[in-house]
Amino acid sequence: MRIVNVVGARPNFVKMAPLISAMRRHSGIRPTLVHTGQHYDGPMSQQFFEELELQSPDFNVGVGSGSHAMQTAEVMRRLEPILDTLRPDLVLVVGDVNSTLAAALTAVKLHIPVAHVEAGLRSFDRAMPEEINRLLTDAISDVLFITEESGRENLLREGIAPEKIHFVGNVMIDALEAFRERWERSSIVGRLGLNDGDPYVVLTLHRPSNVDDPLSLTNFLDAFHELARQIPIVFPVHPRVKQQLLRQGYLFRTMPDSREPLHRKGIAYLDALGYLDFVALMSRARLVFTDSGGVQEETTFLGIPCLTLRDTTERPATVTHGTNRVIGTEPARIVDEALRCLDEPPRRNGPPPLWDGQAAKRIVGILVNDHTAAAAAA
Ligand code: UD1
């Protein structure tokens, strides 16, 4: 069974690593990996491949950055001849980035079946580019793997046939478990000048709605500077946000840097971190602020309190089963919510069902069974 797996952006690499590893362990599967090149900087791409032991891509079509239409169209234009030549039995896509939708659309137009891992999540906010990518990818996928039960309800409501939907757990949690020994050994906390057990907060921000407008970004940061008078904040910065912050005169530390350790207060602006350092940093934090989907899931699994800087989440299991609270984007709430959360951390209810590190194995089992059944019927 030949499967073409497509990745493009940072969270895709994390989700794909356990899948490729499970496919490689199965003698009946020949996995091919295509990188669209949506993310291309070393710390956004190559470092993830190395740390997650992800095979070098068989094809890197190098689309790079651009408007949504350009990026999506370029992935389609460059992927089509590859799929047309390889004619795989299946194209597998993960997550909700532009590359996910572009690859699914290219495959389906060539009559190649599509599997979507992390299907069915809905924020019900169509202003989010990812929501459009999720809706459209799910509508044209043949096999839909969901991470939580809300996904099934959403897909059924949208008219997806129940037999296409499989509840398998969460491959992002597979990666967290598979690489636990390595991230537990990361020295990131010491490299920041903190001692083991020192309290700190982690912040990530990259949603266009939060960072593209310089004024709302400044308002956020003013609130975080106020909070940082009480507890240090570590802020690994996405390249686009960095460009914007540099324009506004914010200074960055280059890692590792032992000359200027993180003081007991203040914000440390860091370049984007690799996977192992970032998970290690999150796992020892008192509190994480984020607008990322993956971080809401990882903190839930790690039992670290998470405050989500958005009005909605497409991952309700992180609230019902996890440590996540969706607090909106009003800067005035940031300090209050943080202090309340530090005083009285939310109790965890245990990880959501099937978030047990075995999702990739289940997915591969289902794909092989379906393929064998289809071959027998033909
Ligand atoms: C993309 C995904 C988002 C995901 C995020 C993870 C879409 C619509 N968005 O957002 O869902 O959560 O990845 O990081 O697919 N840039 C670099 N170097 C890189 C990559 C990007 O400098 O390696 C800069 C460029 O200026 C680029 C900007 O970041 O224009 C945005 O990159 P892009 O891939 O368009 O979207 P992200 O914000 O990264």
Coordinates of C-alpha atoms and ligand atoms in Angstrom, one line a residue:
M1 CA 0.0 0.0 0.0
R2 CA 1.6 3.2 -1.1
I3 CA 0.7 6.2 1.1
V4 CA 1.8 9.8 0.2
N5 CA 2.0 11.8 3.5
V6 CA 2.0 15.6 3.2
V7 CA 3.4 18.1 5.7
G8 CA 3.9 21.8 5.4
A9 CA 4.1 23.6 8.8
R10 CA 5.5 23.1 12.2
P11 CA 2.6 21.4 13.9
N12 CA 2.3 19.0 10.9
F13 CA 5.8 17.7 11.5
V14 CA 5.0 16.8 15.2
K15 CA 1.8 14.9 14.1
M16 CA 3.4 13.1 11.2
A17 CA 6.5 11.8 13.1
P18 CA 4.6 9.0 15.0
L19 CA 2.5 8.2 11.9
I20 CA 5.6 7.6 9.7
S21 CA 7.2 5.6 12.4
A22 CA 4.1 3.4 12.7
M23 CA 3.9 3.0 8.9
R24 CA 7.6 2.0 8.7
R25 CA 7.0 -0.8 11.2
H26 CA 4.4 -2.2 8.9
S27 CA 5.7 -4.3 6.1
G28 CA 2.7 -3.7 3.9
I29 CA 3.0 0.0 3.7
R30 CA 5.4 2.1 1.6
P31 CA 5.3 5.7 3.0
T32 CA 6.4 8.6 0.9
L33 CA 6.9 12.0 2.6
V34 CA 6.2 15.3 0.8
H35 CA 7.1 18.7 2.4
T36 CA 5.3 21.6 0.8
G37 CA 7.8 24.1 2.2
Q38 CA 5.1 26.3 3.8
H39 CA 7.5 26.5 6.8
Y40 CA 11.2 26.6 5.7
D41 CA 13.4 28.4 8.3
G42 CA 15.7 26.0 10.2
P43 CA 14.1 26.3 13.6
M44 CA 10.6 26.1 12.0
S45 CA 11.3 23.0 9.8
Q46 CA 14.8 21.3 9.7
Q47 CA 15.2 21.3 13.5
F48 CA 11.8 19.5 13.8
F49 CA 12.8 16.8 11.3
E50 CA 16.0 16.2 13.2
E51 CA 14.6 16.1 16.7
L52 CA 11.5 14.0 15.7
E53 CA 13.7 11.7 13.7
L54 CA 11.4 12.3 10.7
Q55 CA 12.9 11.0 7.5
S56 CA 14.1 13.6 5.1
P57 CA 11.2 14.4 2.7
D58 CA 11.2 12.4 -0.6
F59 CA 10.0 15.7 -2.2
N60 CA 10.2 19.3 -1.0
V61 CA 8.2 21.5 -3.3
G62 CA 9.4 24.7 -1.6
V63 CA 6.3 26.9 -1.8
G64 CA 7.4 29.2 1.0
S65 CA 5.3 32.1 2.3
G66 CA 2.6 34.1 0.5
S67 CA -1.0 35.1 0.6
H68 CA -3.4 32.3 1.5
A69 CA -4.6 31.9 -2.2
M70 CA -1.0 31.9 -3.5
Q71 CA 0.2 29.4 -0.9
T72 CA -2.7 27.1 -1.4
A73 CA -2.6 27.3 -5.2
E74 CA 1.2 26.9 -5.3
V75 CA 1.0 23.7 -3.2
M76 CA -1.6 22.3 -5.6
R77 CA 0.3 23.2 -8.7
R78 CA 3.5 21.7 -7.5
L79 CA 2.0 18.6 -5.8
E80 CA -0.2 17.5 -8.7
P81 CA 2.6 16.1 -11.0
I82 CA 4.1 14.2 -8.1
L83 CA 0.8 12.6 -7.2
D84 CA 0.0 12.0 -10.8
T85 CA 3.3 10.2 -11.3
L86 CA 3.2 8.2 -8.0
R87 CA -0.5 7.3 -8.2
P88 CA -0.5 6.3 -4.5
D89 CA -3.3 4.3 -2.9
L90 CA -3.9 7.1 -0.4
V91 CA -2.9 10.6 0.4
L92 CA -2.7 11.3 4.2
V93 CA -2.9 14.9 5.5
V94 CA -2.8 16.1 9.1
G95 CA -4.2 19.2 10.9
D96 CA -5.6 22.3 9.4
V97 CA -2.9 24.4 7.8
N98 CA -3.1 25.7 4.2
S99 CA -0.9 22.8 3.0
T100 CA -3.5 20.3 4.5
L101 CA -6.3 21.7 2.4
A102 CA -4.2 22.1 -0.7
A103 CA -3.0 18.5 -0.6
A104 CA -6.4 17.1 0.0
L105 CA -7.9 19.0 -2.9
T106 CA -5.1 18.0 -5.3
A107 CA -5.5 14.3 -4.4
V108 CA -9.3 14.2 -4.6
K109 CA -9.3 15.9 -8.0
L110 CA -7.0 13.1 -9.2
H111 CA -9.4 10.5 -7.7
I112 CA -6.9 9.5 -5.1
P113 CA -8.5 8.7 -1.7
V114 CA -7.7 11.1 1.2
A115 CA -7.3 10.3 4.9
H116 CA -7.5 13.3 7.3
V117 CA -5.9 12.9 10.7
E118 CA -7.3 15.4 13.3
A119 CA -10.7 15.7 11.5
G120 CA -13.9 17.1 12.9
L121 CA -12.6 19.9 15.1
R122 CA -14.7 23.1 14.8
S123 CA -14.3 26.5 16.4
F124 CA -17.4 27.7 14.5
D125 CA -15.5 30.9 13.7
R126 CA -15.1 31.1 10.0
A127 CA -12.9 34.1 10.2
M128 CA -10.1 31.7 11.2
P129 CA -8.2 30.4 8.2
E130 CA -7.8 27.0 9.9
E131 CA -11.6 26.6 10.3
I132 CA -12.1 26.9 6.5
N133 CA -9.2 24.5 6.0
R134 CA -10.8 22.0 8.4
L135 CA -14.3 22.2 7.0
L136 CA -13.2 21.8 3.4
T137 CA -10.6 19.1 4.0
D138 CA -13.2 17.0 6.0
A139 CA -15.8 17.5 3.3
I140 CA -13.6 15.8 0.6
S141 CA -11.8 13.2 2.8
D142 CA -12.6 9.5 2.5
V143 CA -11.3 8.4 6.0
L144 CA -11.6 10.8 8.9
F145 CA -9.6 10.2 12.1
I146 CA -10.9 12.1 15.1
T147 CA -9.1 13.0 18.3
E148 CA -12.2 13.6 20.5
E149 CA -15.9 12.8 20.4
S150 CA -16.9 16.4 19.5
G151 CA -15.4 15.6 16.1
R152 CA -17.9 12.9 15.5
E153 CA -20.9 15.1 16.3
N154 CA -19.6 17.9 14.1
L155 CA -18.9 15.6 11.1
L156 CA -22.3 13.8 11.4
R157 CA -24.0 17.2 11.5
E158 CA -22.2 18.1 8.3
G159 CA -23.5 15.0 6.6
I160 CA -20.3 12.9 6.7
A161 CA -21.1 9.1 6.6
P162 CA -20.6 7.5 10.0
E163 CA -18.6 4.7 8.6
K164 CA -15.9 7.1 7.4
I165 CA -15.3 8.4 11.0
H166 CA -12.8 6.7 13.3
F167 CA -12.1 7.8 16.9
V168 CA -8.4 7.0 17.4
G169 CA -6.9 9.4 19.9
N170 CA -4.3 12.1 19.3
V171 CA -1.1 11.7 17.4
M172 CA 0.3 14.9 18.9
I173 CA 0.2 13.1 22.3
D174 CA 1.9 10.0 20.7
A175 CA 4.8 12.3 19.9
L176 CA 4.9 13.7 23.4
E177 CA 5.1 10.2 24.8
A178 CA 7.5 8.9 22.3
F179 CA 10.0 11.7 22.9
R180 CA 9.4 12.0 26.6
E181 CA 12.9 10.8 27.6
R182 CA 14.5 13.3 25.3
W183 CA 12.5 16.4 26.3
E184 CA 12.9 15.5 30.0
R185 CA 16.6 15.8 29.4
S186 CA 16.5 19.3 27.8
S187 CA 18.6 21.9 29.6
I188 CA 16.4 24.8 28.5
V189 CA 15.4 25.9 32.0
G190 CA 19.0 26.1 33.1
R191 CA 20.0 27.9 29.9
L192 CA 17.5 30.6 30.8
G193 CA 19.2 31.1 34.1
L194 CA 16.4 29.5 36.1
N195 CA 16.8 26.9 38.8
D196 CA 14.8 23.7 38.9
G197 CA 11.5 24.5 40.5
D198 CA 11.6 28.3 39.9
P199 CA 8.2 29.5 38.9
Y200 CA 7.7 31.0 35.4
V201 CA 5.0 31.4 32.8
V202 CA 5.2 30.5 29.1
L203 CA 3.6 32.6 26.4
T204 CA 3.0 31.7 22.7
L205 CA 1.1 34.0 20.3
H206 CA 0.8 33.7 16.6
R207 CA -2.9 33.8 15.4
P208 CA -3.3 36.6 12.8
S209 CA -6.2 38.0 14.8
N210 CA -4.0 38.5 17.8
V211 CA -0.7 39.6 16.3
D212 CA -1.2 41.2 12.9
D213 CA -2.5 44.5 14.2
P214 CA 0.4 46.3 16.0
L215 CA -1.9 48.0 18.4
S216 CA -3.6 44.8 19.7
L217 CA -0.2 43.1 20.0
T218 CA 1.1 46.1 22.0
N219 CA -1.9 45.9 24.2
F220 CA -1.3 42.2 24.9
L221 CA 2.3 42.8 25.7
D222 CA 1.6 45.7 28.0
A223 CA -0.6 43.3 30.0
F224 CA 2.1 40.7 30.0
H225 CA 4.7 43.2 31.2
E226 CA 2.4 44.0 34.1
L227 CA 2.1 40.3 34.9
A228 CA 5.9 39.9 34.5
R229 CA 6.4 42.2 37.5
Q230 CA 5.3 39.2 39.6
I231 CA 6.5 36.2 37.7
P232 CA 8.9 35.8 34.8
I233 CA 7.5 35.1 31.4
V234 CA 9.2 33.2 28.7
F235 CA 8.0 34.1 25.2
P236 CA 9.3 32.0 22.2
V237 CA 8.4 34.1 19.2
H238 CA 7.1 33.0 15.8
P239 CA 9.1 34.6 12.9
R240 CA 6.3 36.7 11.7
V241 CA 5.6 38.1 15.2
K242 CA 9.3 38.6 15.6
Q243 CA 9.4 40.8 12.5
Q244 CA 6.6 42.9 13.9
L245 CA 8.1 43.2 17.4
L246 CA 11.5 44.2 16.0
R247 CA 9.8 46.9 14.1
Q248 CA 8.3 48.1 17.4
G249 CA 11.7 48.1 19.1
Y250 CA 11.4 44.9 21.3
L251 CA 14.7 43.2 22.0
F252 CA 15.4 39.5 21.6
R253 CA 17.8 37.2 23.5
T254 CA 19.7 34.8 21.3
M255 CA 19.7 31.3 22.7
P256 CA 21.7 29.9 24.4
D257 CA 22.9 32.9 26.3
S258 CA 24.4 32.5 29.8
R259 CA 25.6 36.1 30.0
E260 CA 22.3 37.5 30.8
P261 CA 20.2 35.0 32.7
L262 CA 16.4 35.5 33.0
H263 CA 15.9 37.6 36.0
R264 CA 13.2 36.8 38.5
K265 CA 10.9 39.1 36.7
G266 CA 10.4 40.4 33.2
I267 CA 9.7 38.9 29.8
A268 CA 12.4 36.9 27.9
Y269 CA 11.7 37.2 24.2
L270 CA 13.3 34.1 22.5
D271 CA 13.6 33.0 19.0
A272 CA 11.3 30.1 18.1
L273 CA 12.4 27.0 20.0
G274 CA 12.7 23.5 18.7
Y275 CA 10.3 20.8 19.8
L276 CA 12.2 19.2 22.7
D277 CA 13.1 22.5 24.4
F278 CA 9.6 23.9 23.9
V279 CA 7.9 20.8 25.4
A280 CA 10.4 20.8 28.3
L281 CA 9.7 24.5 29.0
M282 CA 6.0 23.9 29.0
S283 CA 6.2 20.8 31.2
R284 CA 7.8 22.7 34.0
A285 CA 5.8 26.0 33.7
R286 CA 3.3 27.1 36.4
L287 CA 1.0 28.4 33.7
V288 CA 0.9 28.7 29.9
F289 CA -0.8 31.4 27.8
T290 CA -1.4 30.5 24.2
D291 CA -3.5 31.0 21.1
S292 CA -2.3 27.7 19.5
G293 CA -4.4 24.6 19.2
G294 CA -1.6 22.1 19.8
V295 CA -0.4 23.8 23.0
Q296 CA -3.9 23.5 24.4
E297 CA -3.7 19.8 23.9
E298 CA -0.2 19.3 25.1
T299 CA -0.8 21.3 28.3
T300 CA -3.9 19.2 28.9
F301 CA -1.9 16.0 28.7
L302 CA 0.9 17.4 30.8
G303 CA -1.5 18.7 33.4
I304 CA -0.1 22.3 33.1
P305 CA -2.7 25.1 33.6
C306 CA -3.4 26.8 30.2
L307 CA -5.2 30.0 29.5
T308 CA -6.2 30.4 25.9
L309 CA -6.2 33.8 24.4
R310 CA -9.1 33.3 22.0
D311 CA -12.9 33.5 22.1
T312 CA -13.4 29.9 21.0
T313 CA -11.7 26.6 21.0
E314 CA -12.1 23.8 18.4
R315 CA -10.8 21.4 21.1
P316 CA -13.5 21.3 23.8
A317 CA -12.0 18.2 25.4
T318 CA -9.1 20.4 26.6
V319 CA -11.6 22.3 28.7
T320 CA -13.9 19.4 29.8
H321 CA -11.1 16.9 30.5
G322 CA -8.1 19.1 30.7
T323 CA -6.6 22.2 32.3
N324 CA -7.6 24.7 29.6
R325 CA -9.7 27.8 30.1
V326 CA -10.7 30.0 27.1
I327 CA -10.4 33.5 28.4
G328 CA -10.9 35.7 25.3
T329 CA -8.6 38.4 24.1
E330 CA -9.3 41.3 26.4
P331 CA -5.9 42.4 27.7
A332 CA -7.4 43.6 31.0
R333 CA -8.3 40.1 32.0
I334 CA -4.8 38.7 31.6
V335 CA -3.3 39.6 34.9
D336 CA -6.4 38.7 36.9
E337 CA -6.9 35.4 35.2
A338 CA -3.2 34.5 35.7
L339 CA -3.1 35.4 39.4
R340 CA -6.3 33.4 40.0
C341 CA -4.9 30.4 38.1
L342 CA -1.6 30.6 39.9
D343 CA -3.4 30.8 43.3
E344 CA -5.8 28.0 42.5
P345 CA -4.6 25.8 39.6
P346 CA -7.4 24.0 37.8
R347 CA -7.7 20.3 38.7
R348 CA -7.1 17.9 35.9
N349 CA -9.6 15.2 35.2
G350 CA -7.1 13.0 33.5
P351 CA -6.3 13.0 29.8
P352 CA -9.2 12.8 27.3
P353 CA -10.2 9.2 26.2
L354 CA -7.6 7.5 23.9
W355 CA -4.9 10.1 24.4
D356 CA -2.6 7.3 25.3
G357 CA 0.3 7.4 22.8
Q358 CA -1.2 4.7 20.6
A359 CA -3.2 6.8 18.0
A360 CA -0.7 6.3 15.1
K361 CA -0.8 2.5 15.6
R362 CA -4.6 2.5 15.5
I363 CA -4.6 4.7 12.4
V364 CA -2.2 2.4 10.5
G365 CA -4.3 -0.7 11.6
I366 CA -7.5 0.9 10.2
L367 CA -5.8 1.9 6.9
V368 CA -4.4 -1.5 6.3
N369 CA -7.7 -3.3 7.1
D370 CA -9.7 -1.0 4.9
H371 CA -7.2 -1.5 2.1
T372 CA -7.2 -5.3 2.5
A373 CA -11.0 -5.3 2.5
A374 CA -11.2 -3.1 -0.6
A375 CA -8.6 -5.3 -2.4
A376 CA -10.6 -8.5 -1.5
A377 CA -13.8 -6.9 -2.8
A378 CA -12.3 -5.9 -6.1
Ligands
UD1_1 C1 0.7 28.4 10.0 C2 -0.7 27.8 10.0 C3 -1.3 27.8 11.4 C4 -0.3 27.1 12.3 C5 1.0 27.7 12.3 C6 2.1 27.1 13.1 C7 -2.1 28.3 8.0 C8 -3.2 29.1 7.5 N1 -1.6 28.7 9.2 O1 0.6 29.7 10.4 O2 -2.5 27.2 11.4 O3 -0.8 27.1 13.7 O4 1.5 27.7 10.9 O5 3.3 27.8 13.2 O6 -1.7 27.4 7.4 N2 7.7 32.6 8.3 C9 9.1 32.6 8.3 N3 9.7 31.4 8.3 C10 9.0 30.2 8.2 C11 7.6 30.2 8.1 C12 7.0 31.4 8.1 O7 9.7 33.6 8.4 O8 9.7 29.1 8.1 C13 7.0 33.9 8.4 C14 6.7 34.5 7.0 O9 6.9 35.9 7.1 C15 5.3 34.2 6.7 C16 4.7 34.1 8.1 O10 5.7 33.7 9.0 O11 4.7 35.0 5.9 C17 3.5 33.3 8.3 O12 3.7 31.9 7.9 P1 2.5 31.0 7.3 O13 3.0 29.7 7.1 O14 1.8 31.7 6.2 O15 1.5 31.0 8.5 P2 1.7 30.8 10.1 O16 1.4 32.0 10.8 O17 3.1 30.2 10.4

